[in-house]
Amino acid sequence: MRTTLKAVQSVYHSFSIGNIPAVLAVMAPDIRWTEAEGGPYGGVFIGPDAVLENVFMKLGGEWDGYAAVPTEFLSQGETVVVLGNYSGVYKKTGKGFSAPYVHVWRFRGGLAVEFQQYTDTAVHLRPMS
């Protein structure tokens, strides 16, 4: 069985190459996915299908070169904290952004049951206006 840390690292690698099915496969059927309030996709989404529809499809459809590049992984038991940087260009305006993030992943039984995003939502929103 792979470790929780390895599972989270594989998520970021899969996301970076556009392998969204591999990202979704790490999620529990009832994952609680929280995007930062006030951000472009802020809210709580339950289940991989809700994450796909309300987050990943919007990122892919509205942004060019959207990336969530991790710079550090901190792991303690079933929890992994990821520090990294977002970047991308909003298609409608042609404006780009770069913003740091913190992601907190919680696992149970080898699957992600909770995801919490922390980022500067104002920076993320700027290219959208």
PDB file of C-alpha atoms in Angstrom:
ATOM      1  CA  MET A   1       0.000   0.000   0.000  1.00  0.00           C
ATOM      2  CA  ARG A   2       1.373   3.411  -0.897  1.00  0.00           C
ATOM      3  CA  THR A   3       1.758   6.056   1.758  1.00  0.00           C
ATOM      4  CA  THR A   4      -0.527   9.033   2.140  1.00  0.00           C
ATOM      5  CA  LEU A   5       2.371  11.297   1.164  1.00  0.00           C
ATOM      6  CA  LYS A   6       2.986   9.335  -2.050  1.00  0.00           C
ATOM      7  CA  ALA A   7      -0.738   9.467  -2.863  1.00  0.00           C
ATOM      8  CA  VAL A   8      -0.790  13.260  -2.544  1.00  0.00           C
ATOM      9  CA  GLN A   9       2.404  13.643  -4.558  1.00  0.00           C
ATOM     10  CA  SER A  10       0.830  11.526  -7.300  1.00  0.00           C
ATOM     11  CA  VAL A  11      -2.219  13.836  -7.339  1.00  0.00           C
ATOM     12  CA  TYR A  12      -0.088  16.879  -8.197  1.00  0.00           C
ATOM     13  CA  HIS A  13       1.862  14.960 -10.827  1.00  0.00           C
ATOM     14  CA  SER A  14      -1.351  13.639 -12.411  1.00  0.00           C
ATOM     15  CA  PHE A  15      -2.923  17.123 -12.358  1.00  0.00           C
ATOM     16  CA  SER A  16       0.177  18.607 -14.017  1.00  0.00           C
ATOM     17  CA  ILE A  17      -0.108  16.211 -16.976  1.00  0.00           C
ATOM     18  CA  GLY A  18      -3.893  16.490 -17.258  1.00  0.00           C
ATOM     19  CA  ASN A  19      -4.664  13.007 -15.946  1.00  0.00           C
ATOM     20  CA  ILE A  20      -7.807  14.047 -14.080  1.00  0.00           C
ATOM     21  CA  PRO A  21      -9.183  10.462 -13.769  1.00  0.00           C
ATOM     22  CA  ALA A  22      -6.069   9.586 -11.720  1.00  0.00           C
ATOM     23  CA  VAL A  23      -6.662  12.633  -9.495  1.00  0.00           C
ATOM     24  CA  LEU A  24     -10.301  11.684  -8.927  1.00  0.00           C
ATOM     25  CA  ALA A  25      -9.321   8.074  -8.152  1.00  0.00           C
ATOM     26  CA  VAL A  26      -7.560   9.211  -4.956  1.00  0.00           C
ATOM     27  CA  MET A  27     -10.802  10.739  -3.620  1.00  0.00           C
ATOM     28  CA  ALA A  28     -13.279   8.977  -1.362  1.00  0.00           C
ATOM     29  CA  PRO A  29     -16.846   8.877  -2.737  1.00  0.00           C
ATOM     30  CA  ASP A  30     -17.866  11.417  -0.074  1.00  0.00           C
ATOM     31  CA  ILE A  31     -14.782  13.658  -0.112  1.00  0.00           C
ATOM     32  CA  ARG A  32     -15.458  17.119   1.316  1.00  0.00           C
ATOM     33  CA  TRP A  33     -13.611  19.517  -1.016  1.00  0.00           C
ATOM     34  CA  THR A  34     -13.426  23.124   0.193  1.00  0.00           C
ATOM     35  CA  GLU A  35     -12.319  25.922  -2.108  1.00  0.00           C
ATOM     36  CA  ALA A  36     -11.453  29.183  -0.317  1.00  0.00           C
ATOM     37  CA  GLU A  37     -14.447  31.423   0.355  1.00  0.00           C
ATOM     38  CA  GLY A  38     -14.365  34.535  -1.803  1.00  0.00           C
ATOM     39  CA  GLY A  39     -12.360  32.821  -4.519  1.00  0.00           C
ATOM     40  CA  PRO A  40     -13.542  32.201  -8.068  1.00  0.00           C
ATOM     41  CA  TYR A  41     -14.791  28.697  -7.253  1.00  0.00           C
ATOM     42  CA  GLY A  42     -15.324  29.132  -3.512  1.00  0.00           C
ATOM     43  CA  GLY A  43     -17.530  26.654  -1.732  1.00  0.00           C
ATOM     44  CA  VAL A  44     -17.818  23.117  -0.449  1.00  0.00           C
ATOM     45  CA  PHE A  45     -18.262  20.254  -2.887  1.00  0.00           C
ATOM     46  CA  ILE A  46     -19.087  16.701  -1.856  1.00  0.00           C
ATOM     47  CA  GLY A  47     -17.847  13.804  -3.970  1.00  0.00           C
ATOM     48  CA  PRO A  48     -15.462  13.523  -6.926  1.00  0.00           C
ATOM     49  CA  ASP A  49     -18.160  14.338  -9.502  1.00  0.00           C
ATOM     50  CA  ALA A  50     -18.919  17.644  -7.755  1.00  0.00           C
ATOM     51  CA  VAL A  51     -15.193  18.487  -7.663  1.00  0.00           C
ATOM     52  CA  LEU A  52     -14.850  17.649 -11.344  1.00  0.00           C
ATOM     53  CA  GLU A  53     -17.861  19.760 -12.362  1.00  0.00           C
ATOM     54  CA  ASN A  54     -17.399  22.757 -10.045  1.00  0.00           C
ATOM     55  CA  VAL A  55     -13.618  23.051  -9.952  1.00  0.00           C
ATOM     56  CA  PHE A  56     -11.595  21.051 -12.490  1.00  0.00           C
ATOM     57  CA  MET A  57     -13.861  21.610 -15.515  1.00  0.00           C
ATOM     58  CA  LYS A  58     -13.972  25.344 -14.796  1.00  0.00           C
ATOM     59  CA  LEU A  59     -10.198  25.528 -14.434  1.00  0.00           C
ATOM     60  CA  GLY A  60      -9.720  23.689 -17.713  1.00  0.00           C
ATOM     61  CA  GLY A  61     -12.358  25.700 -19.552  1.00  0.00           C
ATOM     62  CA  GLU A  62     -11.598  29.178 -18.264  1.00  0.00           C
ATOM     63  CA  TRP A  63      -7.795  29.211 -17.935  1.00  0.00           C
ATOM     64  CA  ASP A  64      -4.773  28.636 -20.165  1.00  0.00           C
ATOM     65  CA  GLY A  65      -1.797  26.960 -18.563  1.00  0.00           C
ATOM     66  CA  TYR A  66      -3.420  26.722 -15.140  1.00  0.00           C
ATOM     67  CA  ALA A  67      -0.971  25.107 -12.728  1.00  0.00           C
ATOM     68  CA  ALA A  68      -0.824  24.229  -9.052  1.00  0.00           C
ATOM     69  CA  VAL A  69       2.869  23.547  -8.505  1.00  0.00           C
ATOM     70  CA  PRO A  70       3.824  22.155  -5.094  1.00  0.00           C
ATOM     71  CA  THR A  71       7.035  23.319  -3.454  1.00  0.00           C
ATOM     72  CA  GLU A  72       6.852  21.461  -0.129  1.00  0.00           C
ATOM     73  CA  PHE A  73       4.981  18.516   1.371  1.00  0.00           C
ATOM     74  CA  LEU A  74       4.513  18.143   5.127  1.00  0.00           C
ATOM     75  CA  SER A  75       3.141  14.802   6.228  1.00  0.00           C
ATOM     76  CA  GLN A  76       1.870  13.619   9.604  1.00  0.00           C
ATOM     77  CA  GLY A  77      -0.059  10.374   9.702  1.00  0.00           C
ATOM     78  CA  GLU A  78      -3.212  10.660   7.585  1.00  0.00           C
ATOM     79  CA  THR A  79      -2.748  14.407   6.951  1.00  0.00           C
ATOM     80  CA  VAL A  80      -0.594  16.033   4.276  1.00  0.00           C
ATOM     81  CA  VAL A  81      -0.081  19.791   3.976  1.00  0.00           C
ATOM     82  CA  VAL A  82       1.117  21.071   0.619  1.00  0.00           C
ATOM     83  CA  LEU A  83       2.700  24.474   0.048  1.00  0.00           C
ATOM     84  CA  GLY A  84       2.857  25.671  -3.510  1.00  0.00           C
ATOM     85  CA  ASN A  85       2.052  28.247  -6.153  1.00  0.00           C
ATOM     86  CA  TYR A  86      -0.847  28.711  -8.562  1.00  0.00           C
ATOM     87  CA  SER A  87      -0.476  30.341 -11.959  1.00  0.00           C
ATOM     88  CA  GLY A  88      -2.443  30.675 -15.154  1.00  0.00           C
ATOM     89  CA  VAL A  89      -3.906  33.043 -17.732  1.00  0.00           C
ATOM     90  CA  TYR A  90      -7.625  33.769 -17.717  1.00  0.00           C
ATOM     91  CA  LYS A  91      -8.858  33.166 -21.267  1.00  0.00           C
ATOM     92  CA  LYS A  92     -11.482  35.961 -21.367  1.00  0.00           C
ATOM     93  CA  THR A  93      -9.056  38.725 -20.369  1.00  0.00           C
ATOM     94  CA  GLY A  94      -5.644  37.357 -21.325  1.00  0.00           C
ATOM     95  CA  LYS A  95      -4.407  38.360 -17.861  1.00  0.00           C
ATOM     96  CA  GLY A  96      -2.276  36.068 -15.736  1.00  0.00           C
ATOM     97  CA  PHE A  97      -1.689  35.596 -12.040  1.00  0.00           C
ATOM     98  CA  SER A  98       0.557  33.870  -9.564  1.00  0.00           C
ATOM     99  CA  ALA A  99      -0.457  33.200  -5.970  1.00  0.00           C
ATOM    100  CA  PRO A 100       0.822  30.991  -3.181  1.00  0.00           C
ATOM    101  CA  TYR A 101      -1.422  28.306  -1.730  1.00  0.00           C
ATOM    102  CA  VAL A 102      -1.659  25.880   1.153  1.00  0.00           C
ATOM    103  CA  HIS A 103      -3.660  22.687   0.693  1.00  0.00           C
ATOM    104  CA  VAL A 104      -4.581  20.392   3.561  1.00  0.00           C
ATOM    105  CA  TRP A 105      -5.427  16.798   2.646  1.00  0.00           C
ATOM    106  CA  ARG A 106      -6.913  14.316   5.122  1.00  0.00           C
ATOM    107  CA  PHE A 107      -7.077  10.620   4.354  1.00  0.00           C
ATOM    108  CA  ARG A 108      -8.916   7.621   5.750  1.00  0.00           C
ATOM    109  CA  GLY A 109      -8.551   4.082   4.481  1.00  0.00           C
ATOM    110  CA  GLY A 110      -6.144   5.132   1.753  1.00  0.00           C
ATOM    111  CA  LEU A 111      -8.507   7.693   0.169  1.00  0.00           C
ATOM    112  CA  ALA A 112      -8.751  11.468   0.507  1.00  0.00           C
ATOM    113  CA  VAL A 113     -11.801  12.347   2.614  1.00  0.00           C
ATOM    114  CA  GLU A 114     -11.142  16.078   2.971  1.00  0.00           C
ATOM    115  CA  PHE A 115      -9.394  18.834   1.041  1.00  0.00           C
ATOM    116  CA  GLN A 116      -9.073  22.440   2.253  1.00  0.00           C
ATOM    117  CA  GLN A 117      -7.650  25.260   0.125  1.00  0.00           C
ATOM    118  CA  TYR A 118      -6.018  28.415   1.514  1.00  0.00           C
ATOM    119  CA  THR A 119      -4.915  31.139  -0.921  1.00  0.00           C
ATOM    120  CA  ASP A 120      -5.076  34.860  -1.565  1.00  0.00           C
ATOM    121  CA  THR A 121      -8.419  34.942  -3.345  1.00  0.00           C
ATOM    122  CA  ALA A 122      -8.049  38.617  -4.316  1.00  0.00           C
ATOM    123  CA  VAL A 123      -4.927  37.803  -6.346  1.00  0.00           C
ATOM    124  CA  HIS A 124      -6.697  34.840  -7.954  1.00  0.00           C
ATOM    125  CA  LEU A 125      -9.690  37.039  -8.923  1.00  0.00           C
ATOM    126  CA  ARG A 126      -7.697  39.937 -10.423  1.00  0.00           C
ATOM    127  CA  PRO A 127      -7.225  38.508 -13.938  1.00  0.00           C
ATOM    128  CA  MET A 128     -10.928  37.631 -14.116  1.00  0.00           C
ATOM    129  CA  SER A 129     -12.048  41.289 -14.233  1.00  0.00           C
TER     130      SER A 129
END
